[in-house]
């Protein structure tokens, strides 16, 4: 995709942004989850956790989207998933509840990350130690952040595709 040095620098920058947003938001975990190209699975690619909060990045690799249908349907409609109280989720969200409860999530906010007219993933925030309420203005600010992230990710994907096509053309 990009040179190793650039990739490491980009990963470090993304992790730093997640830490800053997480601390500013007063949440316990902030993360990025990528949707696979075929839209069948999701994987956690970057994560920040507050001190004393267990990371979930290794547990959230190649999760079938069929396990979290309501969550994915909401994001695909370009709407954020806002769960102010996990225990109050309706029965239709049982799959989501079964994944989130073992992580200790009490409240969650996930905003879609879009690029090129499709859902690339999400920017997520978990409250573990206490419930958190986000107001509309704060959610709007996080949507702007997710939109900027989507633009960067989409540009990187386009660059990768161009490099692959160039390499293939040079082989011919």
Coordinates of C-alpha atoms in Angstrom, one line a residue:
X1 CA 0.0 0.0 0.0
X2 CA 2.7 2.5 1.1
X3 CA 6.3 2.3 2.1
X4 CA 7.0 0.7 5.4
X5 CA 8.3 3.9 7.0
X6 CA 5.2 5.8 5.8
X7 CA 2.9 3.0 7.0
X8 CA 4.5 3.0 10.4
X9 CA 4.3 6.8 10.6
X10 CA 0.6 6.7 9.5
X11 CA -0.2 4.0 12.1
X12 CA 1.5 6.0 14.8
X13 CA -0.4 9.2 13.8
X14 CA -3.7 7.4 13.7
X15 CA -3.0 5.9 17.2
X16 CA -2.1 9.3 18.5
X17 CA -5.3 10.8 17.1
X18 CA -7.4 8.0 18.7
X19 CA -5.7 8.7 22.0
X20 CA -6.3 12.4 21.9
X21 CA -9.9 12.0 20.9
X22 CA -10.4 9.3 23.5
X23 CA -9.0 11.3 26.3
X24 CA -10.9 14.5 25.2
X25 CA -14.1 12.5 24.9
X26 CA -13.7 10.9 28.3
X27 CA -14.2 7.4 26.9
X28 CA -12.3 4.3 27.8
X29 CA -11.6 3.0 24.3
X30 CA -11.5 4.6 20.8
X31 CA -10.8 2.6 17.7
X32 CA -11.2 2.1 14.0
X33 CA -12.9 -0.8 12.5
X34 CA -12.5 -1.6 8.8
X35 CA -15.2 -3.3 6.6
X36 CA -13.7 -5.8 4.2
X37 CA -14.0 -5.1 0.5
X38 CA -16.6 -7.8 0.0
X39 CA -18.5 -6.4 3.0
X40 CA -18.7 -9.7 4.8
X41 CA -16.4 -9.1 7.8
X42 CA -15.0 -6.3 9.9
X43 CA -11.7 -6.0 11.7
X44 CA -10.3 -3.6 14.3
X45 CA -7.2 -2.0 12.8
X46 CA -6.3 0.6 15.4
X47 CA -7.2 1.1 19.1
X48 CA -6.5 3.3 22.1
X49 CA -7.4 2.3 25.6
X50 CA -7.4 4.3 28.8
X51 CA -5.1 3.0 31.5
X52 CA -6.6 -0.1 33.1
X53 CA -9.0 -0.8 30.3
X54 CA -8.4 -4.0 28.3
X55 CA -7.7 -3.8 24.6
X56 CA -10.1 -5.7 22.3
X57 CA -8.3 -5.3 19.0
X58 CA -7.2 -9.0 18.9
X59 CA -10.7 -10.2 19.7
X60 CA -12.3 -8.1 16.9
X61 CA -10.7 -9.6 13.8
X62 CA -12.7 -10.9 10.9
X63 CA -16.0 -10.6 12.7
X64 CA -18.8 -11.6 10.3
X65 CA -21.2 -8.7 9.6
X66 CA -24.0 -11.1 10.0
X67 CA -23.3 -11.2 13.7
X68 CA -24.1 -7.5 14.1
X69 CA -26.9 -6.9 11.5
X70 CA -28.5 -3.9 13.1
X71 CA -25.2 -2.2 13.8
X72 CA -24.1 -2.6 10.2
X73 CA -27.5 -1.7 8.7
X74 CA -27.4 1.6 10.7
X75 CA -23.9 2.5 9.5
X76 CA -24.7 1.5 5.9
X77 CA -27.6 4.1 6.1
X78 CA -24.9 6.7 6.9
X79 CA -26.2 7.0 10.5
X80 CA -24.2 6.8 13.7
X81 CA -24.8 4.0 16.2
X82 CA -25.4 5.6 19.5
X83 CA -26.0 3.3 22.5
X84 CA -26.3 5.3 25.7
X85 CA -27.1 2.2 27.8
X86 CA -26.2 -1.3 26.5
X87 CA -28.6 -3.0 28.9
X88 CA -31.5 -1.1 27.3
X89 CA -30.9 -2.4 23.8
X90 CA -34.0 -3.9 22.1
X91 CA -34.2 -7.7 21.3
X92 CA -33.3 -7.0 17.7
X93 CA -29.8 -6.0 18.8
X94 CA -29.1 -9.3 20.7
X95 CA -26.1 -10.1 18.4
X96 CA -24.6 -6.8 19.1
X97 CA -25.2 -7.1 22.8
X98 CA -23.5 -10.5 22.9
X99 CA -20.3 -9.0 21.4
X100 CA -20.3 -5.8 23.4
X101 CA -21.1 -7.1 26.9
X102 CA -17.9 -9.3 27.3
X103 CA -15.9 -6.1 26.4
X104 CA -17.5 -4.3 29.3
X105 CA -19.2 -1.7 27.1
X106 CA -21.8 0.4 28.9
X107 CA -22.2 3.1 26.3
X108 CA -21.0 3.3 22.7
X109 CA -20.8 5.7 19.8
X110 CA -19.8 4.6 16.3
X111 CA -19.7 6.9 13.3
X112 CA -19.5 5.7 9.8
X113 CA -16.2 6.2 7.8
X114 CA -17.2 6.6 4.1
X115 CA -15.1 7.0 1.0
X116 CA -15.8 6.7 -2.6
X117 CA -19.5 6.4 -2.0
X118 CA -19.3 3.3 0.3
X119 CA -18.8 2.4 3.9
X120 CA -15.1 1.8 4.6
X121 CA -15.5 1.3 8.3
X122 CA -16.2 3.1 11.5
X123 CA -14.7 5.3 14.2
X124 CA -15.9 4.0 17.5
X125 CA -15.9 5.1 21.2
X126 CA -16.6 2.8 24.1
X127 CA -17.4 3.8 27.7
X128 CA -16.5 0.9 30.0
X129 CA -16.2 2.3 33.5
X130 CA -19.3 4.5 33.4
X131 CA -22.1 5.4 30.9
X132 CA -21.4 8.4 28.7
X133 CA -23.9 10.6 26.9
X134 CA -23.0 12.5 23.8
X135 CA -24.9 15.6 22.6
X136 CA -25.7 16.3 18.9
X137 CA -23.0 18.9 18.5
X138 CA -20.3 16.5 19.8
X139 CA -21.5 13.7 17.5
X140 CA -21.4 16.2 14.7
X141 CA -17.8 17.0 15.5
X142 CA -16.9 13.3 15.5
X143 CA -18.7 12.9 12.1
X144 CA -16.4 15.6 10.7
X145 CA -13.4 13.7 12.0
X146 CA -14.7 10.4 10.5
X147 CA -15.3 12.1 7.2
X148 CA -11.7 13.4 7.1
X149 CA -10.5 9.9 8.0
X150 CA -12.6 8.4 5.2
X151 CA -11.1 10.8 2.7
X152 CA -7.6 9.9 3.7
X153 CA -8.3 6.1 3.6
X154 CA -10.0 6.4 0.2
X155 CA -7.1 8.3 -1.2
X156 CA -4.7 5.6 0.1
X157 CA -6.9 2.9 -1.5
X158 CA -6.9 4.7 -4.8
X159 CA -3.1 5.1 -4.6
X160 CA -2.7 1.4 -3.9
X161 CA -4.9 0.5 -6.9
X162 CA -2.9 2.9 -9.1
X163 CA 0.4 1.3 -8.0
X164 CA -0.9 -2.2 -8.7
X165 CA -2.2 -1.2 -12.1
X166 CA 1.1 0.5 -13.0
X167 CA 3.1 -2.5 -11.8
X168 CA 0.9 -4.8 -13.8
X169 CA 1.2 -2.6 -16.9
X170 CA 4.9 -2.6 -16.6
X171 CA 5.1 -6.4 -16.4
X172 CA 3.2 -6.6 -19.8

